Coordinates of C-alpha atoms and ligand atoms in Angstrom, one line a residue:
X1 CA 28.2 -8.3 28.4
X2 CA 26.8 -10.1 24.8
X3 CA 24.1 -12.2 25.6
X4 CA 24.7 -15.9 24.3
X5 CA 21.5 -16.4 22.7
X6 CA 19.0 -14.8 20.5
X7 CA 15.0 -15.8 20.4
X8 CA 13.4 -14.2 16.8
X9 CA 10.0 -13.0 17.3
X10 CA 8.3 -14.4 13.8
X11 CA 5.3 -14.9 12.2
X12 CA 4.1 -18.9 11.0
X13 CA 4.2 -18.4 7.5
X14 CA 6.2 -20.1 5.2
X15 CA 7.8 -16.2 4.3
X16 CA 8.1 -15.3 7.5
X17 CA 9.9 -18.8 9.0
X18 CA 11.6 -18.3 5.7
X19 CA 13.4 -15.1 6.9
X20 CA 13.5 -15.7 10.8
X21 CA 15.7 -18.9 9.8
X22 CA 18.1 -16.8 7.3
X23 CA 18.7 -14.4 10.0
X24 CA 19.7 -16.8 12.4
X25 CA 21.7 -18.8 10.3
X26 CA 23.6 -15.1 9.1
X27 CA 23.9 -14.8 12.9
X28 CA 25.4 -17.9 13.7
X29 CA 27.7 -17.2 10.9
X30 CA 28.2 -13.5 12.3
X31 CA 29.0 -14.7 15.6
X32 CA 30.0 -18.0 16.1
X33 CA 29.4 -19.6 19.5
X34 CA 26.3 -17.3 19.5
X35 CA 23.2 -19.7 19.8
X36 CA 19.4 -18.6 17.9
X37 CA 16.5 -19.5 18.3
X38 CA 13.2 -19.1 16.8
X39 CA 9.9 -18.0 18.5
X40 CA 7.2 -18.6 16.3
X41 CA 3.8 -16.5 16.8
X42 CA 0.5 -15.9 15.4
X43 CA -1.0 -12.2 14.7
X44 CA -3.8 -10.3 15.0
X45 CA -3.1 -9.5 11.0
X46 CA -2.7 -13.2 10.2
X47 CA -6.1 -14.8 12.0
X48 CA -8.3 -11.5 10.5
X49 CA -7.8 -12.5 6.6
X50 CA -11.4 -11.8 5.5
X51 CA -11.0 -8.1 6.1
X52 CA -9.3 -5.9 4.1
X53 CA -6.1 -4.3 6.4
X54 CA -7.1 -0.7 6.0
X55 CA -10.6 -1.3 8.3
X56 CA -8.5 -3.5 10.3
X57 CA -6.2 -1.1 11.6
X58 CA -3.4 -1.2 9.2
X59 CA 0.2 -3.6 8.9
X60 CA 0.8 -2.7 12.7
X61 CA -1.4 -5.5 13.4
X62 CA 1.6 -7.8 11.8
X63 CA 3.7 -6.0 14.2
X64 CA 2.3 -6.2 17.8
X65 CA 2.5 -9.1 18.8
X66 CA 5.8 -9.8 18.2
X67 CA 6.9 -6.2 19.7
X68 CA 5.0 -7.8 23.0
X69 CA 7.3 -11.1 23.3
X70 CA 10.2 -8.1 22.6
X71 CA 9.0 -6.1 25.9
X72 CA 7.7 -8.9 28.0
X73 CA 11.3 -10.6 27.6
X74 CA 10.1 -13.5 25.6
X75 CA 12.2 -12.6 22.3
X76 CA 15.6 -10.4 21.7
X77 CA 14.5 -9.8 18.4
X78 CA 11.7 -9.9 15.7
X79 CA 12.2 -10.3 11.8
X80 CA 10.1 -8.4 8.9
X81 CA 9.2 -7.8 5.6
X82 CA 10.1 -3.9 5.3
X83 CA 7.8 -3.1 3.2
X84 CA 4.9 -4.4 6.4
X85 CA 6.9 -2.1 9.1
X86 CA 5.2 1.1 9.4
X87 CA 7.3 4.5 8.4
X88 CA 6.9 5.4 12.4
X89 CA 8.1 2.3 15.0
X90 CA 6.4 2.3 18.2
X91 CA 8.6 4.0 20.7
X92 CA 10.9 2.1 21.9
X93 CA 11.9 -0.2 19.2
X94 CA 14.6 0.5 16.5
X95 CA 15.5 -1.3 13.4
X96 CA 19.4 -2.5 14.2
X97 CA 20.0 -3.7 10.8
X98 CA 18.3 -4.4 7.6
X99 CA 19.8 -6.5 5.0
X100 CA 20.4 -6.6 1.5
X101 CA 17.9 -5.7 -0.9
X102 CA 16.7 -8.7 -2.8
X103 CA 14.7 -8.2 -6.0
X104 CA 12.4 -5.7 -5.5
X105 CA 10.3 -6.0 -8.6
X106 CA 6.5 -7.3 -8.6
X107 CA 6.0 -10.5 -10.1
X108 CA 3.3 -11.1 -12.9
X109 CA 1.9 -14.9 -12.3
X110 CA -0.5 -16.7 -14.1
X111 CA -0.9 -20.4 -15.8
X112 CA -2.2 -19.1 -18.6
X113 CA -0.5 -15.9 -20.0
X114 CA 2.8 -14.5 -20.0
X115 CA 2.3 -11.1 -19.4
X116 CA 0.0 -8.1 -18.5
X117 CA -0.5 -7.5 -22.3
X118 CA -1.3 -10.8 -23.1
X119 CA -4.4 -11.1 -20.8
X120 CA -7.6 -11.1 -22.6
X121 CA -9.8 -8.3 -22.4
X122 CA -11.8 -8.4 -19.4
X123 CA -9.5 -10.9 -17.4
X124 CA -9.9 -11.3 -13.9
X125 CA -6.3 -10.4 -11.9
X126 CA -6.6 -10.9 -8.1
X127 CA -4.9 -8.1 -5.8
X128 CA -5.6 -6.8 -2.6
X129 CA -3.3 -4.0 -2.9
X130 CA -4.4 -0.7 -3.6
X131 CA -0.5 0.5 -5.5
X132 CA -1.1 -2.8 -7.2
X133 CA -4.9 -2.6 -8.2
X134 CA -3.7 1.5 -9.8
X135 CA -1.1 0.1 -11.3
X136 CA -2.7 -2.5 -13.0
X137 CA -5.6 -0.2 -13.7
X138 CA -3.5 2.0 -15.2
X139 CA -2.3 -0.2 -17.8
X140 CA -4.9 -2.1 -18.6
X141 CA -8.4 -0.2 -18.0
X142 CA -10.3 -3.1 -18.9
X143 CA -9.2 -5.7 -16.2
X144 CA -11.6 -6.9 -13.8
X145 CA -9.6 -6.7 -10.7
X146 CA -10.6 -8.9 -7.8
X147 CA -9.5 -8.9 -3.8
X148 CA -6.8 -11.7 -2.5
X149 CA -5.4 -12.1 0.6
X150 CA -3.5 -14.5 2.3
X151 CA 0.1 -16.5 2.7
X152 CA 1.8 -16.7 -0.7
X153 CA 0.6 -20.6 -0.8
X154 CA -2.9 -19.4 -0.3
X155 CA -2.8 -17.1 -3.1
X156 CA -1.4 -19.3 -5.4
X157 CA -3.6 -21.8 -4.8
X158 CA -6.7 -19.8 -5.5
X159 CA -5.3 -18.9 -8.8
X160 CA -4.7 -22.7 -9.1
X161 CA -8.3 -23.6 -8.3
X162 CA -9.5 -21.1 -11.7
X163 CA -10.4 -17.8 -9.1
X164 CA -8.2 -15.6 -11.5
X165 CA -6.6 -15.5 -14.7
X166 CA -3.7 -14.3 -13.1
X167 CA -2.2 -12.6 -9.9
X168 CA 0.2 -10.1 -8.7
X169 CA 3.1 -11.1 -6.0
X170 CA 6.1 -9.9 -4.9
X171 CA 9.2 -11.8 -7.1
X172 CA 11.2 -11.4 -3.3
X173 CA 8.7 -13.7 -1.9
X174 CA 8.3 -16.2 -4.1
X175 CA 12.1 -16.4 -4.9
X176 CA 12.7 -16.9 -1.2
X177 CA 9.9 -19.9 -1.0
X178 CA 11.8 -21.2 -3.8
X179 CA 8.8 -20.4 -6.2
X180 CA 10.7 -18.4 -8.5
X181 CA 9.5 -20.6 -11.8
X182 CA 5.9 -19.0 -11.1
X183 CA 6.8 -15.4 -11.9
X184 CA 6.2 -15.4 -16.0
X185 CA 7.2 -11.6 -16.1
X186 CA 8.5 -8.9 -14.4
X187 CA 6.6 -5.7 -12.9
X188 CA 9.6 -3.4 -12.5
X189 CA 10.5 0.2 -12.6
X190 CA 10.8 2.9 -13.9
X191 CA 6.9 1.7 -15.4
X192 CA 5.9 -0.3 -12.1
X193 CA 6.8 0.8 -8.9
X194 CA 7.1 -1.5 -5.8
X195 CA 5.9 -0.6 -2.2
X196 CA 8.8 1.2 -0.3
X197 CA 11.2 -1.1 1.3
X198 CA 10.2 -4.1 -0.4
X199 CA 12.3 -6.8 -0.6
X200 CA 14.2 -6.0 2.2
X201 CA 14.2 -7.8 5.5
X202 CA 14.6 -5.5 8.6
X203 CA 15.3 -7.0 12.2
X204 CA 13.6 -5.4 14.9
X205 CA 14.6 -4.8 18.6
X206 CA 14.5 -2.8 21.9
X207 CA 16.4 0.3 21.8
X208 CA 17.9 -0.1 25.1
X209 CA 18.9 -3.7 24.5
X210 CA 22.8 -2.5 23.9
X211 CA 24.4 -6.0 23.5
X212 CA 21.6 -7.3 21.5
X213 CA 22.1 -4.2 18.8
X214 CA 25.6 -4.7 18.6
X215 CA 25.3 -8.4 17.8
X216 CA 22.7 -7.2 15.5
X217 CA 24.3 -4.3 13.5
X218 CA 26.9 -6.8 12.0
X219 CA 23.8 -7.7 9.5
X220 CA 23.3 -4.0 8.6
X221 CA 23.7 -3.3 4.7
X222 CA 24.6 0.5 4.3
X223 CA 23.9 0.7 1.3
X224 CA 19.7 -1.0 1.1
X225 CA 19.5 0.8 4.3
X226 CA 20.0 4.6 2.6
X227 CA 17.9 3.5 -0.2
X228 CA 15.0 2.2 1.3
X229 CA 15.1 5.4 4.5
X230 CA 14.5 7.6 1.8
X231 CA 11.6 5.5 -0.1
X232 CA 10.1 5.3 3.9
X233 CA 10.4 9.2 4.1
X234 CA 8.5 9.9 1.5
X235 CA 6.3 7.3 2.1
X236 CA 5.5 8.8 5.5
X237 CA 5.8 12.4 4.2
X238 CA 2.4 11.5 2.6
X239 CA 0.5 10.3 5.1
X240 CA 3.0 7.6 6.3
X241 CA -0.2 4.9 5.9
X242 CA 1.1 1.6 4.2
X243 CA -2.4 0.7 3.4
X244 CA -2.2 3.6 1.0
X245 CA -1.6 3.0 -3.6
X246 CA 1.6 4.8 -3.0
X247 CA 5.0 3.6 -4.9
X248 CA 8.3 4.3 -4.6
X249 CA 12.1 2.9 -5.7
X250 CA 15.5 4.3 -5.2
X251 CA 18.6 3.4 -6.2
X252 CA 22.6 4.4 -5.1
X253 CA 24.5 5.6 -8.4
X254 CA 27.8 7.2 -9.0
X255 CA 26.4 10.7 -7.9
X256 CA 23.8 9.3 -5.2
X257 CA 20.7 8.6 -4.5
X258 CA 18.0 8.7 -6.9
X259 CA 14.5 8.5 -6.3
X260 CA 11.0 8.0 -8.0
X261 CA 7.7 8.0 -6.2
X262 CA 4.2 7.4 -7.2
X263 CA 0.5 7.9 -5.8
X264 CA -2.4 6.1 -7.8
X265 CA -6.2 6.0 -7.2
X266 CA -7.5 2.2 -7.6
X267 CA -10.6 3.1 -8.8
X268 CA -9.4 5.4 -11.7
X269 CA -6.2 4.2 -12.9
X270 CA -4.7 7.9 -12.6
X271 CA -1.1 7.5 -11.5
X272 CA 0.9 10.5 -10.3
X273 CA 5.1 10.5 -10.6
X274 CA 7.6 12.6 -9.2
X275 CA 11.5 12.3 -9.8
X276 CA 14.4 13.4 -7.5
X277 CA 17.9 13.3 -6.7
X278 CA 20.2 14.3 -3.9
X279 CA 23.4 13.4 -2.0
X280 CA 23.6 10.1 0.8
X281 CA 23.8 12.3 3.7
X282 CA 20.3 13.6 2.5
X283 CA 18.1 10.4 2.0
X284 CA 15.2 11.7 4.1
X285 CA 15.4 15.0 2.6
X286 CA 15.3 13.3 -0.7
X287 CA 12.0 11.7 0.6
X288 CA 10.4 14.5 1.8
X289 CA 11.0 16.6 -1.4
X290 CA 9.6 13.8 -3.7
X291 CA 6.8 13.5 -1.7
X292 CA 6.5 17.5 -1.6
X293 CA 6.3 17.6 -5.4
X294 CA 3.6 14.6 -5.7
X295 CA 1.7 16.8 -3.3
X296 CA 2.1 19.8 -5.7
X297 CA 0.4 17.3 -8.2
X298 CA -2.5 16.8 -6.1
X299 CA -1.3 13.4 -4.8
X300 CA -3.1 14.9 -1.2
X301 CA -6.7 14.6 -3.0
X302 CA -5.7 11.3 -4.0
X303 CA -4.9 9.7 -0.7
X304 CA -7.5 11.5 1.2
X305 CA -5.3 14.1 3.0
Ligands
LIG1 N1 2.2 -8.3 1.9 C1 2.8 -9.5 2.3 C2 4.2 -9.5 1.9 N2 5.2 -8.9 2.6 C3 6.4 -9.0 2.0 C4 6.2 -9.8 0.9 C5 7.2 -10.1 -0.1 C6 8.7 -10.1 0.4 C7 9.2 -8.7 0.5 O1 8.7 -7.7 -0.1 O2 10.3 -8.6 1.2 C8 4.8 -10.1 0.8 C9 4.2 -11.0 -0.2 C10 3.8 -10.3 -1.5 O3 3.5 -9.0 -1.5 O4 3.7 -10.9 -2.5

């Protein structure tokens, strides 16, 4: 029998309430009758900000708590950014459905300047992320790039108070605060490559919770979810870390499923690319050979492998 209701496992921040609450409103839609509820929870990764998340243990930490409430029966389901879920799930769990795709560019945000070219030589740009920091690095050698962590409001706000001439976001998050008249340009592909999976949201739950999955898989988007398994196989090809400079976007054509990944170093600005197509049936393949010829590059001395 269906259960008739559904508790989401979510984070407190603005982003995460933000997507807990557009599930459960495209599940009451789904299945009317159905009552949801939200569970709201702090993490590990949320109350350890003055770390950086590779000595912390990684974007699990986001994870565990909410994967607790999930076995101790005090949630059906948990909501996430994709991009935070690690390539390998704990055992047990499954992602029922992930949604569509929203925009998966990075956002270039500043008060200031309209783009990365028009910084000033020497400008400070605040990013904790080692794909972004490459990236940036890459294009702009002469940036002084400085860490920053924290909710998107916390981020912001430091760039508010003068800590950087400008910061990098993701255009998904800000667009879903409603923040979308911060982002002055857009960091997209082929040039710029987002993390894999971003700007998806992916629900999480039990495996053997069969009438919760069914309600579940009426969310699913076919489509994001072939794009974004093969940008996770690649990603997890290489190491599978997501605290790792690594890239990757694919997209569904005509004649499938086309894929571009990328390994930086921070510290150098040296990017590596790779290209590679194949049919839906084969999105982890597709991964897995990207990932192969980044390898071939010397992507492995790059990430440490
Ligand atoms: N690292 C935190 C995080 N996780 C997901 C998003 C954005 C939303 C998404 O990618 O779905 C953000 C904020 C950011 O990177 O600016």
């Amino acid at each position: 029998m269906n259960p008739s209701t559904l508790r989401i496992a979510t984070r407190k921040s603005a982003l995460a309430l933000w997507q807990a609450e557009h599930v459960a409103a495209l599940l009451r839609a789904a299945h009317p009758g159905l009552a949801v509820d939200l569970v709201p929870m702090s993490t590990r990764g949320d109350e350890i900000l003055d770390q950086s998340l590779a000595t912390i243990g990684g974007k699990g930490l986001f994870l565990k708590e909410l994967e607790m409430a999930m076995l101790e029966g005090r949630a059906d389901l948990a909501v996430h950014s994709l991009k935070d879920v690690p390539a390998q799930l704990e055992p047990g769990f499954v992602l029922p459905a992930i949604l569509p795709r929203a925009d998966a560019a990075d956002a270039f945000v500043s008060n200031d300047h309209a783009d990365l070219l028009a910084l000033p030589h020497g400008a400070r740009v605040g990013t904790s992320s080692l794909r972004r920091q490459a990236q940036l690095r890459a294009l702009r050698p002469d940036l002084v790039l400085l860490d920053l962590r924290g909710n998107v409001g916390t981020r912001l706000g430091k760039l508010d108070a003068g800590d950087y001439d400008a910061i990098v976001l993701a255009c998904a998050g800000l667009e879903r605060l409603g923040l979308a008249a911060r982002i002055r340009s857009r960091l997209a592909a082929p040039d710029w490559l987002p993390a894999p999976g971003q700007a998806a949201i992916a629900i999480e739950a039990c495996d053997n919770n069969l009438g919760v999955l069914s309600l579940l898989a009426a969310l699913d988007d076919a489509d994001t979810r072939l794009t974004v398994s093969a940008e996770r196989s690649m990603n997890q090809a290489l190491g599978g870390s997501c605290t790792v400079p690594v890239g990757a976007w694919c997209v569904l054509g005509e004649h499938g499923l086309h894929l571009r990944g990328m390994v930086g170093d921070a510290a150098s600005g040296r990017l590596l690319h790779a290209n590679g197509s194949g049919p839906v049936d084969q999105a982890q393949a597709l991964g897995r050979e990207v990932a192969a010829a980044l390898l071939v590059q010397g992507a492995g001395e790059l990430l440490g492998l």
